[in-house]
Coordinates of C-alpha atoms in Angstrom, one line a residue:
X12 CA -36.5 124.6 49.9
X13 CA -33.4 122.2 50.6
X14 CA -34.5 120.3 47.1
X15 CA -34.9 124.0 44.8
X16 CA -31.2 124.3 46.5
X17 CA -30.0 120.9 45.4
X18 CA -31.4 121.6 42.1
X19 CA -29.8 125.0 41.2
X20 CA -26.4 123.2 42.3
X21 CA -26.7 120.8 39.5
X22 CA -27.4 123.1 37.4
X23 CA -24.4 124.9 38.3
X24 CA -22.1 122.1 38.3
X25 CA -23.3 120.8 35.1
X26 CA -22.6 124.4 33.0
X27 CA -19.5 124.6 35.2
X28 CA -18.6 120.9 33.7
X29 CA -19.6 121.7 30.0
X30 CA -17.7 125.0 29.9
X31 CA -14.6 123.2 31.5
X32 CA -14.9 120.5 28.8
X33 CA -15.0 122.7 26.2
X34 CA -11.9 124.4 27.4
X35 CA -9.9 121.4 27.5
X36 CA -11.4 120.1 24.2
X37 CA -10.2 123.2 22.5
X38 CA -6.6 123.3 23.8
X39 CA -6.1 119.5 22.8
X40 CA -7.7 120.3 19.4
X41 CA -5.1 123.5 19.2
X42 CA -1.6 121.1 20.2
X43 CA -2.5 117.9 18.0
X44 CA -2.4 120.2 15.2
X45 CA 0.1 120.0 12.6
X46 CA 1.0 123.8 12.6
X47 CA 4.4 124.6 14.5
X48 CA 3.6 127.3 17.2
X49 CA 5.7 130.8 16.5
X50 CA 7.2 131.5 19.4
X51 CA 9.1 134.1 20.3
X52 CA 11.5 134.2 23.3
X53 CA 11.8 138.2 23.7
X54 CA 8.1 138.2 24.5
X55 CA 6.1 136.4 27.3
X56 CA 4.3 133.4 25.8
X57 CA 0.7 134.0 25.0
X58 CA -1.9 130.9 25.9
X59 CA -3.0 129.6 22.6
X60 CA -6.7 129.7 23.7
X61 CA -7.1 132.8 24.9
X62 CA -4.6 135.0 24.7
X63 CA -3.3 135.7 28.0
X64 CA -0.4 135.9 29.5
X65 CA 0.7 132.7 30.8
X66 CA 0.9 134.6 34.1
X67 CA -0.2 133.2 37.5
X68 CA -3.2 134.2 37.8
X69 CA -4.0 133.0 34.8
X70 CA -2.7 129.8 35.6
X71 CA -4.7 129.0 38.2
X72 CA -7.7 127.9 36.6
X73 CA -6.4 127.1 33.0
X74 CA -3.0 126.2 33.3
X75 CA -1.0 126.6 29.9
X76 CA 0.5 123.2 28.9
X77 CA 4.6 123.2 28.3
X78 CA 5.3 124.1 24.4
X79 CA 8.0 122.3 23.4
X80 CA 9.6 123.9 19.9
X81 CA 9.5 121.7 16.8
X82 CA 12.6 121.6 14.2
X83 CA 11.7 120.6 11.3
X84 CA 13.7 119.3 8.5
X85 CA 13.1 120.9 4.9
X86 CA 12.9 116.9 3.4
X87 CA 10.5 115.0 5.8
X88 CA 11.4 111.3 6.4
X89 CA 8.5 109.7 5.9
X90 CA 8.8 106.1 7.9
X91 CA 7.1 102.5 7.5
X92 CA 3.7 102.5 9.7
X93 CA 5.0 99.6 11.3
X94 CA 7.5 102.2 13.0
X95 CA 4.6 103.6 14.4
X96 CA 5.1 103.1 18.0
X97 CA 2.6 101.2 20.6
X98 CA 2.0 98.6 22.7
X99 CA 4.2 95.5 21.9
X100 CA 1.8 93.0 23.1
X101 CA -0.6 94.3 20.6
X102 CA 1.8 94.1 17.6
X103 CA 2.1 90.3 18.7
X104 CA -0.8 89.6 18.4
X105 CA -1.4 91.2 15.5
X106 CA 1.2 89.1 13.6
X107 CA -0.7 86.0 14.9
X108 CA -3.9 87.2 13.1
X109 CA -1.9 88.0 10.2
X110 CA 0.2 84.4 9.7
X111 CA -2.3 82.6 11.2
X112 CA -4.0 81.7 7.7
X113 CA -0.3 80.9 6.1
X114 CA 0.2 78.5 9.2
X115 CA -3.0 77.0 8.6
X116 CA -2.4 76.4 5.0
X117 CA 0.9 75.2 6.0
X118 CA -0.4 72.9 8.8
X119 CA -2.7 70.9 6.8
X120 CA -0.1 70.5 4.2
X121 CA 2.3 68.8 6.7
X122 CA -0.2 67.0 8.3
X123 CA -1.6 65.7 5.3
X124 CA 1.9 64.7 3.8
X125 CA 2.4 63.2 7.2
X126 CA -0.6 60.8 7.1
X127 CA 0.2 59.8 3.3
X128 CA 3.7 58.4 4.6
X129 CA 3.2 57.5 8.0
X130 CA 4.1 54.0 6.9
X131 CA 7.6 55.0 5.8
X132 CA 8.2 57.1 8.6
X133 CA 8.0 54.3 10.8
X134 CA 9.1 51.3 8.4
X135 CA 11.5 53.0 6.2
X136 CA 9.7 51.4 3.2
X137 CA 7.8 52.8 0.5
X138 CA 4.5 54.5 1.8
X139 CA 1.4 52.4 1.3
X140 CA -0.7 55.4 0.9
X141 CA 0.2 58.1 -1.3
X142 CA -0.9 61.0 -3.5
X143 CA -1.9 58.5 -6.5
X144 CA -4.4 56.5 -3.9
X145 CA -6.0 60.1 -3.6
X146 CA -6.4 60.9 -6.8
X147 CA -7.5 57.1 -7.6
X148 CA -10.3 57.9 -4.6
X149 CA -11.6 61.5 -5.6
X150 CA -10.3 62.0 -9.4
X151 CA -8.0 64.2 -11.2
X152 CA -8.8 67.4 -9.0
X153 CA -8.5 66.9 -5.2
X154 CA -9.5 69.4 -2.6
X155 CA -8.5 69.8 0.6
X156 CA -10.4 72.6 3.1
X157 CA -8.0 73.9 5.7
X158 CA -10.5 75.1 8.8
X159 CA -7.9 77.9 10.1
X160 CA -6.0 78.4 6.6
X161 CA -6.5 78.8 3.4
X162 CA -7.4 75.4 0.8
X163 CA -5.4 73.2 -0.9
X164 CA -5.8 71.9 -4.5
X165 CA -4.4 68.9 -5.8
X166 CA -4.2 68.6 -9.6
X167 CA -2.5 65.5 -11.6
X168 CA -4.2 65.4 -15.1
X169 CA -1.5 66.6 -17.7
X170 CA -4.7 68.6 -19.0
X171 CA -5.8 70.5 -15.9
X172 CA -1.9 71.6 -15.6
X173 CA -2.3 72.4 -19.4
X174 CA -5.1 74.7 -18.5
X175 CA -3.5 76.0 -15.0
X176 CA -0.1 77.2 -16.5
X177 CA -2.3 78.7 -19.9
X178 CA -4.0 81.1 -17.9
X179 CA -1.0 82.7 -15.6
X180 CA -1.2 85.7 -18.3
X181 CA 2.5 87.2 -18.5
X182 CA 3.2 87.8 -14.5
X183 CA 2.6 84.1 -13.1
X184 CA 2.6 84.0 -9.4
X185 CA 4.8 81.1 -7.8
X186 CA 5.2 80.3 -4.1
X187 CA 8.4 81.6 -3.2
X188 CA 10.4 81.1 -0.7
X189 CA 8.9 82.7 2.0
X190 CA 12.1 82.1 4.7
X191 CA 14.4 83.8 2.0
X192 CA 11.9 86.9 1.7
X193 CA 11.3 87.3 5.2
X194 CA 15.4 87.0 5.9
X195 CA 16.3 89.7 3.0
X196 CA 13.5 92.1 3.5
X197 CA 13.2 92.7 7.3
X198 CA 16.4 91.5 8.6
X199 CA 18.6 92.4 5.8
X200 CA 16.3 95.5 5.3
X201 CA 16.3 95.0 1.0
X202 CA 13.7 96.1 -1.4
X203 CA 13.2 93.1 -2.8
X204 CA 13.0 89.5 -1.7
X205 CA 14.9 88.0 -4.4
X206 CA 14.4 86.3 -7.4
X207 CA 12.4 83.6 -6.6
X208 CA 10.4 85.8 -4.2
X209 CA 9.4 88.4 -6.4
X210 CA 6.2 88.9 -9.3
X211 CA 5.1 91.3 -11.6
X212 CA 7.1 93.8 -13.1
X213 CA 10.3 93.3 -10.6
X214 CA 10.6 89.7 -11.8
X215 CA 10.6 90.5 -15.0
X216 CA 13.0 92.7 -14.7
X217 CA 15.4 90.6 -12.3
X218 CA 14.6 87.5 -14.9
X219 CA 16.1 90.2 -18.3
X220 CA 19.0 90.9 -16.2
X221 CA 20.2 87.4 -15.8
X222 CA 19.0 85.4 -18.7
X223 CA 21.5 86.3 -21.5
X224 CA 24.1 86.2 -19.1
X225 CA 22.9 82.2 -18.6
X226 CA 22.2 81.4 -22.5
X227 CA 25.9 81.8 -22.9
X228 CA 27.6 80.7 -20.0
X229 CA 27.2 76.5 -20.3
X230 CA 28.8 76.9 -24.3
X231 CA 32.0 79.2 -22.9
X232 CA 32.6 77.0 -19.8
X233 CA 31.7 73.6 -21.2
X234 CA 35.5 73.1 -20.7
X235 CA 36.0 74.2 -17.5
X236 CA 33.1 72.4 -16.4
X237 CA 34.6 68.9 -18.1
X238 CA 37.9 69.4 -16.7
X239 CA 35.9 69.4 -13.2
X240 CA 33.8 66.4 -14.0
X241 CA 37.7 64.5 -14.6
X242 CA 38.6 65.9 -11.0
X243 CA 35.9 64.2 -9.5
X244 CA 36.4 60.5 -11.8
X245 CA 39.6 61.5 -10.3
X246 CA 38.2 61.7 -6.4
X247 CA 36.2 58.6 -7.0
X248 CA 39.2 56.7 -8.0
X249 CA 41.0 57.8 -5.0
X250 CA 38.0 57.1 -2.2
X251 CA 37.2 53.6 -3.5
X252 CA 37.4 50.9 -1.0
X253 CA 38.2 47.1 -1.9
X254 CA 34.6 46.4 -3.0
X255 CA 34.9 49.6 -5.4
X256 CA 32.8 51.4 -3.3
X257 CA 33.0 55.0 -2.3
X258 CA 33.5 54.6 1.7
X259 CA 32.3 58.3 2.4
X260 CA 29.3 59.9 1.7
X261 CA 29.0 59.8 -2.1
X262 CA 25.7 62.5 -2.6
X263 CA 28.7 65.3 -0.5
X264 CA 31.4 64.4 -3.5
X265 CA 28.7 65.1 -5.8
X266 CA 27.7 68.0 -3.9
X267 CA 31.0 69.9 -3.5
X268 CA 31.2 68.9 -7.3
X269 CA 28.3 71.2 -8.1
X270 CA 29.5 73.9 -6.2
X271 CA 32.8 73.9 -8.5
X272 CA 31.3 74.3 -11.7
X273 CA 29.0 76.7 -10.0
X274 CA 32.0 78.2 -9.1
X275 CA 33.2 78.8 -12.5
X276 CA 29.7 79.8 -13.9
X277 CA 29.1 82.6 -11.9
X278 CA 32.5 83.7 -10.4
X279 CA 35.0 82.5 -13.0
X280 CA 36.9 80.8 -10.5
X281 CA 38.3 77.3 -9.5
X282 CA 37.1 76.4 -5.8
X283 CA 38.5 72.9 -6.2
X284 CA 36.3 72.0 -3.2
X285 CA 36.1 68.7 -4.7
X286 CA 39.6 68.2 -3.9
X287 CA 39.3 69.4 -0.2
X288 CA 39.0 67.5 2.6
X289 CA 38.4 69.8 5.6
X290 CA 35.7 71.9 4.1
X291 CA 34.7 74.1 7.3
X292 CA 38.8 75.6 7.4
X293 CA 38.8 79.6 7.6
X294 CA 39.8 80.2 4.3
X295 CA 36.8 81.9 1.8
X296 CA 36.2 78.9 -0.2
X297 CA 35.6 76.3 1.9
X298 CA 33.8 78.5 4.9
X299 CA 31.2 79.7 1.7
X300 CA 30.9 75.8 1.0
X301 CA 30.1 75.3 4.8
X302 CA 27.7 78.4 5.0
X303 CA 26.1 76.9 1.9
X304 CA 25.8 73.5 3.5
X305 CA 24.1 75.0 7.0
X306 CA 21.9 77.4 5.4
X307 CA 20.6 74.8 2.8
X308 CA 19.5 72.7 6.2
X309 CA 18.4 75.4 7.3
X310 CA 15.8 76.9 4.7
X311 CA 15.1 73.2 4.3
X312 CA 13.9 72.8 7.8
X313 CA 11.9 76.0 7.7
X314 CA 9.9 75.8 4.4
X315 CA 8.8 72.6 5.5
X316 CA 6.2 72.0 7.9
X317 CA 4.9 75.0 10.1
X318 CA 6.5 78.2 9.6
X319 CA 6.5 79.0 13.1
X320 CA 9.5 81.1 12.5
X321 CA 7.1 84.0 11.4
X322 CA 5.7 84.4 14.7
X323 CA 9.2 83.7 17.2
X324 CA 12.8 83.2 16.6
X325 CA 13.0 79.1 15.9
X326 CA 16.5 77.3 15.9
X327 CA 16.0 76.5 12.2
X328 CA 15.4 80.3 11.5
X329 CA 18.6 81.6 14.0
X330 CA 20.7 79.0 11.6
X331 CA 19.3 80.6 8.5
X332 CA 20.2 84.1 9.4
X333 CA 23.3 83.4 10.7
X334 CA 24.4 81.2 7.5
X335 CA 22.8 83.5 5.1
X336 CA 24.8 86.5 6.8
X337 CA 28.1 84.7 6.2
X338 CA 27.3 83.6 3.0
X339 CA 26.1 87.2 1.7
X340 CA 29.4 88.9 3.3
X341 CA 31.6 86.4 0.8
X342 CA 29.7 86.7 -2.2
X343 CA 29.8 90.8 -1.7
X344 CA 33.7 90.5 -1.3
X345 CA 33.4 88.7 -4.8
X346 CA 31.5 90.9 -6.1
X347 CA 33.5 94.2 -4.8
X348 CA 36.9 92.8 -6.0
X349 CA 35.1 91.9 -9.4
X350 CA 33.3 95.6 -9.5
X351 CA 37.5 97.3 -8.8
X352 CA 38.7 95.3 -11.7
X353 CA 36.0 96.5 -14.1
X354 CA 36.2 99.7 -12.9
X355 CA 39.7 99.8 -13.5
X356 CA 39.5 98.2 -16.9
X357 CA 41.4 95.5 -16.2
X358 CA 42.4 92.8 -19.1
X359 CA 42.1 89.3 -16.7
X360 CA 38.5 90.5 -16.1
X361 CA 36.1 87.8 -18.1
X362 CA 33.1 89.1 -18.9
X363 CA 31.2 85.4 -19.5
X364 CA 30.5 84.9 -15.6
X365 CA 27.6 85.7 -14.6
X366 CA 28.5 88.4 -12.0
X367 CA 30.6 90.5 -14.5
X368 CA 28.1 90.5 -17.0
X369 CA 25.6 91.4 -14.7
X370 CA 28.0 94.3 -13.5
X371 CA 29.0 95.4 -17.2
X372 CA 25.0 95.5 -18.0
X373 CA 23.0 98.7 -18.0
X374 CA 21.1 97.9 -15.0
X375 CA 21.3 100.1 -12.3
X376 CA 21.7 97.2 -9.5
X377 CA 23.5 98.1 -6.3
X378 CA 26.1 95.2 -5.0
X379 CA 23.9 94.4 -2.6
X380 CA 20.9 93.8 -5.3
X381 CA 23.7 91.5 -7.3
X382 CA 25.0 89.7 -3.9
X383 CA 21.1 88.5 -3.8
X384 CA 20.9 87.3 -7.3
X385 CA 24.1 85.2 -6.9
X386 CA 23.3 83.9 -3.5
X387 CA 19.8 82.5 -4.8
X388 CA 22.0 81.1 -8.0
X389 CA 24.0 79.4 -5.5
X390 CA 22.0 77.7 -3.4
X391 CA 19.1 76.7 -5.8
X392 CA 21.3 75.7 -8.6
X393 CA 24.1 73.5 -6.5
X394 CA 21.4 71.7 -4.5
X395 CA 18.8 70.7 -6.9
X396 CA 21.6 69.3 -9.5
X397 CA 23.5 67.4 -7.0
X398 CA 19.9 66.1 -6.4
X399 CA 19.4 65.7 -9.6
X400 CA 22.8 63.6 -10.3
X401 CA 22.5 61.5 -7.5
X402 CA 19.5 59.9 -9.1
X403 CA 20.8 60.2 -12.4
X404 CA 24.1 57.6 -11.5
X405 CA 21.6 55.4 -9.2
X406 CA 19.0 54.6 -11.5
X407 CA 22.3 54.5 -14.6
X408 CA 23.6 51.8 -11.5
X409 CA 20.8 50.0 -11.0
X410 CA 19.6 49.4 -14.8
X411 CA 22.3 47.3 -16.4
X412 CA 20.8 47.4 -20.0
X413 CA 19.9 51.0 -20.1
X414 CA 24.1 51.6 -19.1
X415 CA 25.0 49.6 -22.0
X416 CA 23.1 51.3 -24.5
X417 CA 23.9 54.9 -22.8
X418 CA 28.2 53.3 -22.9
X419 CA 27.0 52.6 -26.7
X420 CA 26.3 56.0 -27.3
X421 CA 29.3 57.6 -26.1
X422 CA 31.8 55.4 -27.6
X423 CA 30.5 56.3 -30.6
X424 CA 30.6 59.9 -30.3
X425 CA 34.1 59.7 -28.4
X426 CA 36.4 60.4 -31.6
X427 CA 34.2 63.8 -32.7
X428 CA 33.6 64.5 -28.8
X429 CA 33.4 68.3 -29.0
X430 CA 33.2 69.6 -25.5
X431 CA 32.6 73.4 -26.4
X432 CA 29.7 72.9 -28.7
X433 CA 27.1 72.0 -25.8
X434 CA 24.2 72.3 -29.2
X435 CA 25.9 69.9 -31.0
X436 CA 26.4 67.4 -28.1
X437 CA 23.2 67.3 -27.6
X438 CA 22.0 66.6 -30.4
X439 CA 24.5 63.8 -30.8
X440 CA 23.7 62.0 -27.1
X441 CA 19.8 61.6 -27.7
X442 CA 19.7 58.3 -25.3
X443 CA 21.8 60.5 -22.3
X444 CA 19.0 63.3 -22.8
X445 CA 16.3 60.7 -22.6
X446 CA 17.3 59.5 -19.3
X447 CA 17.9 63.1 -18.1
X448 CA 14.6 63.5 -18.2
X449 CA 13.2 60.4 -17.3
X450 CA 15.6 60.8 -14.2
X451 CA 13.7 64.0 -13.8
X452 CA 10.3 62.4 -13.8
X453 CA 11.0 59.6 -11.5
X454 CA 11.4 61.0 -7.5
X455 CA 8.5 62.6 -5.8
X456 CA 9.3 65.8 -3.8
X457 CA 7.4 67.5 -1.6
X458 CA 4.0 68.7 -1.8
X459 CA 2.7 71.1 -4.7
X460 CA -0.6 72.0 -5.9
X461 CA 0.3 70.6 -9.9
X462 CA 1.3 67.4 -9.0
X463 CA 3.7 67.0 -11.4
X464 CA 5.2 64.2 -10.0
X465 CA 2.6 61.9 -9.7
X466 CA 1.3 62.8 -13.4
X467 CA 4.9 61.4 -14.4
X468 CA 3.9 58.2 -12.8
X469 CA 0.1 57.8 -13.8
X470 CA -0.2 54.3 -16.4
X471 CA -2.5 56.5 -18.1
X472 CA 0.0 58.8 -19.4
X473 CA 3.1 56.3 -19.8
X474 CA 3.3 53.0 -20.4
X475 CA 5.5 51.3 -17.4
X476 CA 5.6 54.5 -16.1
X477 CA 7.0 53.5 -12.9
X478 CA 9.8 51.7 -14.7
X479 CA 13.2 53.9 -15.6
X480 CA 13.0 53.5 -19.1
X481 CA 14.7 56.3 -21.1
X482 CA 13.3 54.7 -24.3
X483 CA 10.3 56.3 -23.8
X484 CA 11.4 59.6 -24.7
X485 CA 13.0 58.8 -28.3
X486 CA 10.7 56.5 -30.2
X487 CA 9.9 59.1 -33.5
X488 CA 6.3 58.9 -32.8
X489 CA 4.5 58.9 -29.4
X490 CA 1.3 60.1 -27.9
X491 CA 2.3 61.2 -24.8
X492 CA 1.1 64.8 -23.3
X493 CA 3.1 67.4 -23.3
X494 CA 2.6 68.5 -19.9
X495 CA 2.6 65.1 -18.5
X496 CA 6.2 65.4 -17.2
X497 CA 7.5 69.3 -16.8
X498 CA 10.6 68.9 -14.6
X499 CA 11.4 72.8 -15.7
X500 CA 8.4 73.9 -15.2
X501 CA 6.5 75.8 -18.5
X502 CA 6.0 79.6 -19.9
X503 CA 7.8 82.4 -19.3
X504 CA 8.5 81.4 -15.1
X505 CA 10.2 78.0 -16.1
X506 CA 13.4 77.1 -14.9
X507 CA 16.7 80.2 -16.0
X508 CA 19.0 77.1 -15.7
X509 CA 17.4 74.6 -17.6
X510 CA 20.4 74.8 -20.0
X511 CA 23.5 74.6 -17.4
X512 CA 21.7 72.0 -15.4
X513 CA 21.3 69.7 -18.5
X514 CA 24.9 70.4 -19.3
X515 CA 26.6 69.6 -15.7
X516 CA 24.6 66.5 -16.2
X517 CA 25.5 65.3 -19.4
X518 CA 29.0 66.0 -19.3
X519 CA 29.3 64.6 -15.6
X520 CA 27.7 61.2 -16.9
X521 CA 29.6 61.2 -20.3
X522 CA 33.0 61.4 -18.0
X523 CA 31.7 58.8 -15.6
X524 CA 31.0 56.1 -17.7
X525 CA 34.2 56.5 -19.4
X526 CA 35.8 55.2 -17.3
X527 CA 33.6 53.7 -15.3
X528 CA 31.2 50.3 -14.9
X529 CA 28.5 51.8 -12.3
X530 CA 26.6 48.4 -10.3
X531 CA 24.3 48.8 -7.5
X532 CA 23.5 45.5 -5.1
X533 CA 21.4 47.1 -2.1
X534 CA 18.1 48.4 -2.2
X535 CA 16.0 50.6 -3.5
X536 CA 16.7 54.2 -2.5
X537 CA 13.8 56.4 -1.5
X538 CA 13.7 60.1 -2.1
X539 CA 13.5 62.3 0.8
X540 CA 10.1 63.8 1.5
X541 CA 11.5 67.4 2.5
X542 CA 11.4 71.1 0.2
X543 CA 14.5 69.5 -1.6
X544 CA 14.4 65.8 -2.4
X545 CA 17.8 64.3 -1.9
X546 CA 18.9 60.0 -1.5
X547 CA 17.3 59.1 2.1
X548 CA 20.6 56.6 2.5
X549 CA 23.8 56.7 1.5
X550 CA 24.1 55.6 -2.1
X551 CA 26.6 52.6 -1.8
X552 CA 27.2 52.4 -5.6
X553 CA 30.5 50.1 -7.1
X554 CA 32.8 52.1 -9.3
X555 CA 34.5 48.7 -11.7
X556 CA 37.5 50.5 -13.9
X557 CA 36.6 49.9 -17.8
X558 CA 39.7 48.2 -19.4

């Protein structure tokens, strides 16, 4: 009896239990629906299930849940799904398993670059291991398999890069600066990343807007750019000790000497940093050159090595914010003022700079979108031609007989010296070209997969190819490989400012050796093994005045 009892009270509990759920179940189906309730306030409110009255008695077992009234906009705003809210400590982790393959990549990148060079690190000498030993171990094509990251693939056969850069198809994929596109498009909340960040179609489009702006530029301010290279023969003359050495820091001078013709190029305006001595004073021009200076460190110290800056705020990636801020604030004042005077059709406007021709072209780019383009143009372009110069005088220092013949050449060209025809000069300086480029193909950077650098330096490909010898590069027949030395890179991603780094170059060197003997009696000057190679010492070279 007491069991038939128990039994019937199950069974009662359990429908009791199912109807209930099936209750509930309907009202949470009815209020996650996407339908706004009609509601009227003249009438009691009706409960959306079954009618009634949301009365009291009807309350007691079912009670109606609060309707709250929904406005709703005629033009939805549709936001990112990373708006979506939710635990924080989830998101975390989240972005861990996202960045943890790019850290890996990144990791065994370092780590490997750190083994090659442990010797240098702690001897300050050249490294006894390198990337040639590697490729002298397992061939041209070297693999390296990352266990939490993705692999790494060595290549220094001029053939394999032949191959590699043949098959991008007309949208090649770089790696970009991943600090840069991280700071523009979730702090600065931009579309787009930046030149150098960007593929497909947007970099094509970035890349139309601002190559026949550059084409022209180094031909219409080849004198501006000359009368800067005598400022800084100038600034030399003035910081030379009694040994005719320059007693500061000589890679700054040339430095700051960059960032004046840069200056001109893109703003059409005279910094004259190069003849400033306090460079972190509150007036624009030298603040931007120290915003320049600290954000350079700054994306320095976080493309190399672990970016651990994706997961938590690092020092390096604070300075790089903070920097980049500053430095976007007074490149947009430039580029306001500039936009007024256009606007306003003003006659002093010139229309050669780069950021008035991008503002007088059809493209519909916001200030913000030109700030960006300009920024990148500063920082890339002053930073790896005052890298590029450095090496250019030491090696020019340190090789007596290739200064003589290089002297020679612009002697003879001195009466006929036509500054504004940059064509012409080039064509007339064939042994300053040659050791442009073989300046180019001399220092080893940091890490890439075409390894450019050591193909440059392979025996294989050059004869005494470890030797600065520009004369490799005008004999009227040789059999070198094309794509044995590509210090612009190759195809339609190569290097916008091939033309006004070549240009700086030669006209700095052609002022330089006009009046100057250049002499170097230390030793042998190592390239820096960070994301942008610069002298690891100060270069001490003499500056003798030519009679």
């Amino acid at each position: 009896m007491l069991l038939n009892k128990i039994q019937c009270s199950q069974l009662f509990l359990r429908k009791y239990c199912h109807y209930f759920e099936r209750r509930l179940h309907a009202q949470v189906t009815t209020f996650q629906t996407v339908k706004t309730l009609q509601i009227s306030v003249e009438e009691p409110a009706k409960h959306p299930i079954s009618g009634l009255a949301t009365n009291k008695s009807a309350g007691d077992i079912f009670p109606a849940p609060r309707v709250v009234p929904m406005v709703l906009s005629k033009d939805p705003v549709v936001l990112p799904f990373d708006d979506v809210p939710g635990p924080k400590s989830l998101k975390y982790l989240s972005n861990i398993r996202h960045y943890i393959s790019e850290i890996g990549t990144q990791l065994t990148a370092t780590l490997l670059t750190t083994g090659l060079n442990i010797s240098s690190y702690l001897s300050k000498r050249t490294s006894i291991r390198n990337l040639s030993s590697l490729f002298d171990d397992y061939g041209p094509v070297v693999r390296f398999v990352s266990p939490v990251g993705g692999d790494i693939v060595l290549l220094n056969h001029p053939e394999h890069i032949r191959k590699v850069f043949s098959l991008e198809g007309d949208y090649p994929v770089r790696s970009t600066l991943e600090s840069l596109e991280k700071y523009r498009m979730e702090h600065r909340n931009h579309v787009y990343g930046g030149i150098y960040t960007v593929h497909g179609l947007e970099w094509v489009r970035q890349k139309s807007i601002m190559e026949r702006p550059l084409q022209g530029a180094s031909t219409h301010y080849a004198s501006s750019i000359y009368e800067t290279c005598d400022k800084f023969t100038q600034k030399i003359y003035n910081l030379r000790n009694y040994q005719d050495e320059i007693s500061k820091d000589l890679y700054k001078e040339i430095h700051k000497w960059a960032f004046d013709c840069m200056g001109v190029l893109i703003f059409s305006k005279q910094f004259s940093m190069i003849d400033t001595e306090v460079v972190y004073s509150q007036c624009d021009k030298s603040w931007m050159y120290h915003c320049l200076e600290q954000a350079t460190d700054a994306l320095d110290k976080c493309e190399t090595g672990p970016h651990l800056w994706k997961l938590f705020t690092t020092p390096a990636w604070y300075k790089l914010v903070k920097y980049c801020d500053n430095l976007d604030h007074l490149i947009g004042k430039h580029v306001l003022e500039a936009d007024r005077e256009l606007s306003g059709k003003s006659t002093d406007a010139d229309s050669h700079c780069l950021m008035n021709a991008i503002l007088l072209s059809d493209n519909q780019l916001t200030a913000e979108d030109i700030a960006t383009i300009l920024m990148d143009m500063l920082i890339i372009g002053v930073n790896t031609i005052s890298s590029s110069m450095s090496y250019l005088l030491y090696y020019i220092a340190r090789y007596q007989k290739v200064q003589c013949l290089l002297y020679q050449e612009i002697e003879n060209m001195y009466p006929n010296l036509i500054i504004d025809d940059i064509t012409k000069l080039k064509e007339n300086t064939p042994y300053l070209q040659a050791c442009i480029k073989e300046t180019l193909s001399i220092p080893r950077g940091t890490l890439i997969i075409m390894s450019t650098q050591e193909a440059s330096l392979k025996e294989s490909n050059y004869d005494d190819a470890k030797k600065f010898n520009p004369d490799r590069w005008i004999k009227a027949v040789h059999d070198y490989h094309a794509f044995a030395s590509v210090p612009f890179g190759f195809g339609s991603r190569k290097c916008l400012g091939q033309n006004i780094a070549e240009t700086m170059l030669s006209l700095l060197t052609i002022r330089v050796l006009q009046k100057y003997k250049l002499e170097h009696h230390y030793g042998e000057v190592q390239p820096t093994r960070r994301f942008i190679s610069k002298p690891s010492k100060p270069l001490k070279i003499r500056f003798i005045d030519r009679m």
